[in-house]
Short mmCIF file of C-alpha atoms in Angstrom, two decimals:
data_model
loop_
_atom_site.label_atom_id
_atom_site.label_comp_id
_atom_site.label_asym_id
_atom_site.label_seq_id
_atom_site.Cartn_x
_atom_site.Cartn_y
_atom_site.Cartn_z
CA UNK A 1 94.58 94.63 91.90
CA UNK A 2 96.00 97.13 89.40
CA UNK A 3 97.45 94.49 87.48
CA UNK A 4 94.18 92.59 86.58
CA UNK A 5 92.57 95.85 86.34
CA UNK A 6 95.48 96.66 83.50
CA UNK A 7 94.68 92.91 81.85
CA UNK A 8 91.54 93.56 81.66
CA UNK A 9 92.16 96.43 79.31
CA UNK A 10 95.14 94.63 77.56
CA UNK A 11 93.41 94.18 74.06
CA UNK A 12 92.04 97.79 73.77
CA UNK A 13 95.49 98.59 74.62
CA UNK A 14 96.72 96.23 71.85
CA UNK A 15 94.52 97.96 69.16
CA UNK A 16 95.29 101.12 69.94
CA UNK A 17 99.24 99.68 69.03
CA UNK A 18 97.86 98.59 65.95
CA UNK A 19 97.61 94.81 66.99
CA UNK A 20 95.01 92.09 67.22
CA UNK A 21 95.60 90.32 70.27
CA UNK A 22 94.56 86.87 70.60
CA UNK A 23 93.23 85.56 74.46
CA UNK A 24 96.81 83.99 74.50
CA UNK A 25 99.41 86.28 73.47
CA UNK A 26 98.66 89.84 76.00
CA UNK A 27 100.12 93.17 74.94
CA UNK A 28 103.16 94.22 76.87
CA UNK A 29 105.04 97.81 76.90
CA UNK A 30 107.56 99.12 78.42
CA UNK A 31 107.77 100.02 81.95
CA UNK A 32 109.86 103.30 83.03
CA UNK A 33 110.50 102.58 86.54
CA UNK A 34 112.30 104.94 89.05
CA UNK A 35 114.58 103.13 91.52
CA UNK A 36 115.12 103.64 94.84
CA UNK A 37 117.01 101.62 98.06
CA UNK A 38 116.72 98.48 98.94
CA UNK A 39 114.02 97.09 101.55
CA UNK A 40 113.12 94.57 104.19
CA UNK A 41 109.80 93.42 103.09
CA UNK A 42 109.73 91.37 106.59
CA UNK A 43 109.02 95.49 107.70
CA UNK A 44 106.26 97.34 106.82
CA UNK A 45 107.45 99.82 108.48
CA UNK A 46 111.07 100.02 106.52
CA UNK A 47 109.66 99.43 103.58
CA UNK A 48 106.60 102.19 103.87
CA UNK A 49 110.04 104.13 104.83
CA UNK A 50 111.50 103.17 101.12
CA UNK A 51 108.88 103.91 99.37
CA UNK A 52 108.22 107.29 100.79
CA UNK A 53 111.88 108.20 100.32
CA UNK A 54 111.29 107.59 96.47
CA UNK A 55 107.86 109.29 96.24
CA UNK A 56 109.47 112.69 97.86
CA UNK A 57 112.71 111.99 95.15
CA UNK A 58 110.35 111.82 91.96
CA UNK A 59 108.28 115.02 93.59
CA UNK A 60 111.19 116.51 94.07
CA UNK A 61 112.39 116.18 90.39
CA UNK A 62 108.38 117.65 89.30
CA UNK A 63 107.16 113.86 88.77
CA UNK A 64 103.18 113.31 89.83
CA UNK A 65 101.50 110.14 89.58
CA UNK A 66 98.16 109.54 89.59
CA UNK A 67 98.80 106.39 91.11
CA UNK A 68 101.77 104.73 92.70
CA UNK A 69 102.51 101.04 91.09
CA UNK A 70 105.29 99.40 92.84
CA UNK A 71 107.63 96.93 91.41
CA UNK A 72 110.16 95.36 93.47
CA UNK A 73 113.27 93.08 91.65
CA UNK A 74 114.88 89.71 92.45
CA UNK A 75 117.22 91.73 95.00
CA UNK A 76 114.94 93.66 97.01
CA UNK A 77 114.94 97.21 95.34
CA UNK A 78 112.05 99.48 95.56
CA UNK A 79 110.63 100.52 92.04
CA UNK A 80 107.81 103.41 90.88
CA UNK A 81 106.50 103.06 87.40
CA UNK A 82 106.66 106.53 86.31
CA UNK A 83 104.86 105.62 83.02
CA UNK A 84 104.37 102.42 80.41
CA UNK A 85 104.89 103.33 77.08
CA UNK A 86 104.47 100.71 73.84
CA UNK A 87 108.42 100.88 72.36
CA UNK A 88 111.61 100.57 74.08
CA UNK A 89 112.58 103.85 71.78
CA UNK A 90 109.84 105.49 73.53
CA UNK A 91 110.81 104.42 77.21
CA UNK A 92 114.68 105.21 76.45
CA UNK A 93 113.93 108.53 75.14
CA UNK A 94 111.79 108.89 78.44
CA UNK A 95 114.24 107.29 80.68
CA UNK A 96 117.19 109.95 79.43
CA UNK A 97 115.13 112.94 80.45
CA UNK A 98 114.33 111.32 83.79
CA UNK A 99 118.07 110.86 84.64
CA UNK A 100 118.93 114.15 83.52
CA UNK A 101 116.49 115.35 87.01
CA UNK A 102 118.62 112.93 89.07
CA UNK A 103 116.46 109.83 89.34
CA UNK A 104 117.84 106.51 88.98
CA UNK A 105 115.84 105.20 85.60
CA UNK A 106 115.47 101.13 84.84
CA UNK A 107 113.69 99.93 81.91
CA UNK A 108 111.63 96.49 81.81
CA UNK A 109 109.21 94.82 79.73
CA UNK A 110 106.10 95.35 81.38
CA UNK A 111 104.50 92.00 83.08
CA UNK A 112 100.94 91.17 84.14
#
């Protein structure tokens, strides 16, 4: 749901980068994620476990979301986006301070 609720908002996001987006090409950022363990997502249970493990972890290090957008990778590891931001200078510079309050930081283009 969040995802075509973010799409839908993809070209205002554009022009506020200082693009024109055409219905083909969609603006993409940079996701900050915060990493956690890996998960069975045969379990509910295990992985409600995982993700609760990194919410207390980015609490913990004075992170708040608003809202919780999960990302998972190719190998099963839980992911939080802590924020998108439009250039991968931005989301490095972001992704330092983050590690520096003991969170394991990945960086990805962001995806619809």
């Amino acid at each position: 749901m969040t995802a075509v609720v973010r799409q839908s908002h993809a070209a205002e996001t554009a022009r506020s980068f200082g693009e024109n987006p055409t219905p083909k090409i969609r603006p993409r950022g940079w996701w900050v994620l915060a990493c956690g363990d890996m998960l069975d997502e045969s379990s509910i249970e295990q992985r409600d476990i995982t993700r609760n493990a990194l919410l207390r972890e980015t609490r913990l290090a004075g992170i708040v979301l608003p809202e919780n957008i999960w990302v998972w990778d190719e190998d099963g590891v839980a992911q939080l986006v802590i924020s998108t931001v439009p250039s991968l200078e931005r989301a490095q510079i972001l992704a330092e301070r983050l590690k520096k309050k003991g969170l394991t930081i990945r960086i990805k283009r962001e995806t619809f």
